[in-house]
Amino acid sequence: MTLDEHMSLHKLTDAALASKVGCDRSMISKIRNRVATPSLKLAMAINRETGVDVSKLLPEAAE
């Protein structure tokens, strides 16, 4: 499952996830749209919060 799919399924906003993982809302948006790569620390925080595999957060993982 991608981050976008997880967030849609759980009705989670960019701002809500950003608050939980300690980053800016715009960074979550960029990660969801695959225009930015999260740092390892941020990727791990997103993984802990959502269960989304870290590899799914990387632009190269686009399917």
XYZ file of N, CA and C in Angstrom:
189
model
N 0.849 -1.172 0.000
C 0.000 0.000 0.000
C 0.900 1.241 0.000
N 0.533 2.221 -0.802
C 1.286 3.464 -0.849
C 0.836 4.399 0.272
N 1.605 5.435 0.498
C 1.236 6.426 1.503
C -0.081 7.091 1.125
N -0.229 7.429 -0.136
C -1.462 8.065 -0.604
C -2.670 7.157 -0.357
N -2.537 5.878 -0.666
C -3.631 4.928 -0.442
C -3.963 4.812 1.045
N -2.933 4.721 1.870
C -3.144 4.606 3.315
C -3.871 5.836 3.854
N -3.416 7.004 3.430
C -4.017 8.231 3.929
C -5.462 8.381 3.474
N -5.744 7.989 2.249
C -7.124 8.039 1.750
C -8.011 7.070 2.524
N -7.528 5.859 2.706
C -8.278 4.828 3.403
C -8.624 5.246 4.835
N -7.677 5.887 5.488
C -7.857 6.273 6.885
C -8.288 7.726 7.060
N -8.609 8.381 5.938
C -9.056 9.784 5.953
C -8.096 10.658 6.758
N -6.812 10.477 6.488
C -5.748 11.183 7.182
C -5.269 12.338 6.311
N -5.260 13.538 6.850
C -4.818 14.703 6.080
C -3.297 14.838 6.140
N -2.767 15.598 5.193
C -1.327 15.878 5.196
C -0.929 16.537 6.511
N -1.727 17.497 6.957
C -1.421 18.227 8.191
C -1.425 17.298 9.406
N -2.382 16.388 9.464
C -2.468 15.470 10.606
C -1.255 14.540 10.653
N -0.881 13.983 9.502
C 0.282 13.093 9.479
C 1.549 13.883 9.773
N 1.660 15.059 9.208
C 2.845 15.892 9.446
C 3.013 16.170 10.938
N 1.924 16.459 11.605
C 1.969 16.713 13.039
C 2.448 15.479 13.806
N 2.018 14.319 13.387
C 2.391 13.075 14.072
C 3.853 12.707 13.863
N 4.400 13.045 12.682
C 5.779 12.635 12.374
C 6.787 13.771 12.501
N 6.307 14.978 12.797
C 7.219 16.088 13.050
C 7.811 16.748 11.825
N 6.986 16.974 10.821
C 7.460 17.692 9.646
C 6.376 18.644 9.168
N 6.654 19.347 8.096
C 5.715 20.309 7.534
C 4.700 19.597 6.629
N 3.475 20.121 6.602
C 2.422 19.564 5.757
C 2.848 19.488 4.296
N 3.566 20.491 3.832
C 3.969 20.503 2.422
C 4.935 19.364 2.105
N 5.737 18.943 3.076
C 6.652 17.817 2.842
C 5.872 16.530 2.648
N 4.827 16.325 3.436
C 3.990 15.133 3.262
C 3.367 15.151 1.873
N 2.880 16.290 1.453
C 2.291 16.427 0.124
C 3.307 16.087 -0.958
N 4.518 16.580 -0.812
C 5.570 16.309 -1.808
C 5.921 14.826 -1.841
N 5.964 14.194 -0.682
C 6.258 12.752 -0.628
C 5.129 11.973 -1.292
N 3.885 12.326 -0.996
C 2.725 11.645 -1.598
C 2.726 11.775 -3.113
N 3.155 12.943 -3.609
C 3.176 13.193 -5.049
C 4.491 12.781 -5.702
N 5.364 12.171 -4.907
C 6.645 11.645 -5.373
C 7.535 12.702 -6.018
N 7.510 13.903 -5.461
C 8.407 14.956 -5.944
C 9.506 15.251 -4.928
N 9.430 14.620 -3.763
C 10.475 14.773 -2.750
C 10.743 13.420 -2.112
N 11.978 13.236 -1.701
C 12.383 12.023 -1.008
C 12.564 12.352 0.470
N 11.899 11.619 1.340
C 12.059 11.901 2.773
C 13.432 11.456 3.264
N 13.907 12.102 4.307
C 15.132 11.630 4.963
C 14.837 10.259 5.553
N 15.865 9.530 5.868
C 15.670 8.210 6.476
C 14.896 8.338 7.779
N 15.230 9.354 8.573
C 14.546 9.577 9.851
C 13.054 9.818 9.630
N 12.710 10.660 8.652
C 11.309 10.946 8.369
C 10.609 9.715 7.794
N 11.281 9.004 6.898
C 10.693 7.795 6.319
C 10.370 6.774 7.403
N 11.268 6.626 8.373
C 11.031 5.680 9.466
C 9.882 6.149 10.353
N 9.767 7.453 10.579
C 8.662 7.986 11.384
C 7.331 7.743 10.677
N 7.300 7.959 9.370
C 6.077 7.714 8.594
C 5.729 6.231 8.638
N 6.727 5.379 8.515
C 6.512 3.937 8.587
C 5.931 3.534 9.938
N 6.474 4.073 11.012
C 5.964 3.743 12.356
C 4.515 4.198 12.519
N 4.182 5.340 11.971
C 2.834 5.903 12.114
C 1.815 5.213 11.222
N 2.222 4.807 10.024
C 1.263 4.323 9.028
C 1.404 2.848 8.672
N 2.584 2.284 8.889
C 2.829 0.908 8.469
C 3.210 0.802 6.994
N 3.283 1.936 6.299
C 3.665 1.931 4.884
C 5.152 1.620 4.791
N 5.504 0.663 3.939
C 6.888 0.258 3.750
C 7.730 1.450 3.301
N 8.907 1.588 3.884
C 9.795 2.703 3.560
C 10.080 2.766 2.063
N 10.227 1.628 1.409
C 10.520 1.634 -0.026
C 9.398 2.282 -0.839
N 8.180 2.269 -0.320
C 7.041 2.890 -1.009
C 7.048 4.415 -0.885
N 7.939 4.937 -0.049
C 8.030 6.385 0.151
C 9.055 7.029 -0.777
N 9.782 6.211 -1.505
C 10.843 6.706 -2.371
C 10.358 6.869 -3.800
N 10.740 7.964 -4.460
C 10.280 8.197 -5.841
C 10.603 7.053 -6.787
N 11.729 6.383 -6.595
C 12.112 5.272 -7.466
C 11.155 4.090 -7.361
N 10.381 4.025 -6.287
C 9.468 2.906 -6.052
C 8.149 3.081 -6.796
N 8.035 4.132 -7.590
C 6.773 4.389 -8.310
C 6.425 3.189 -9.170
N 5.166 2.830 -9.127
C 4.732 1.651 -9.891
C 3.986 2.065 -11.121
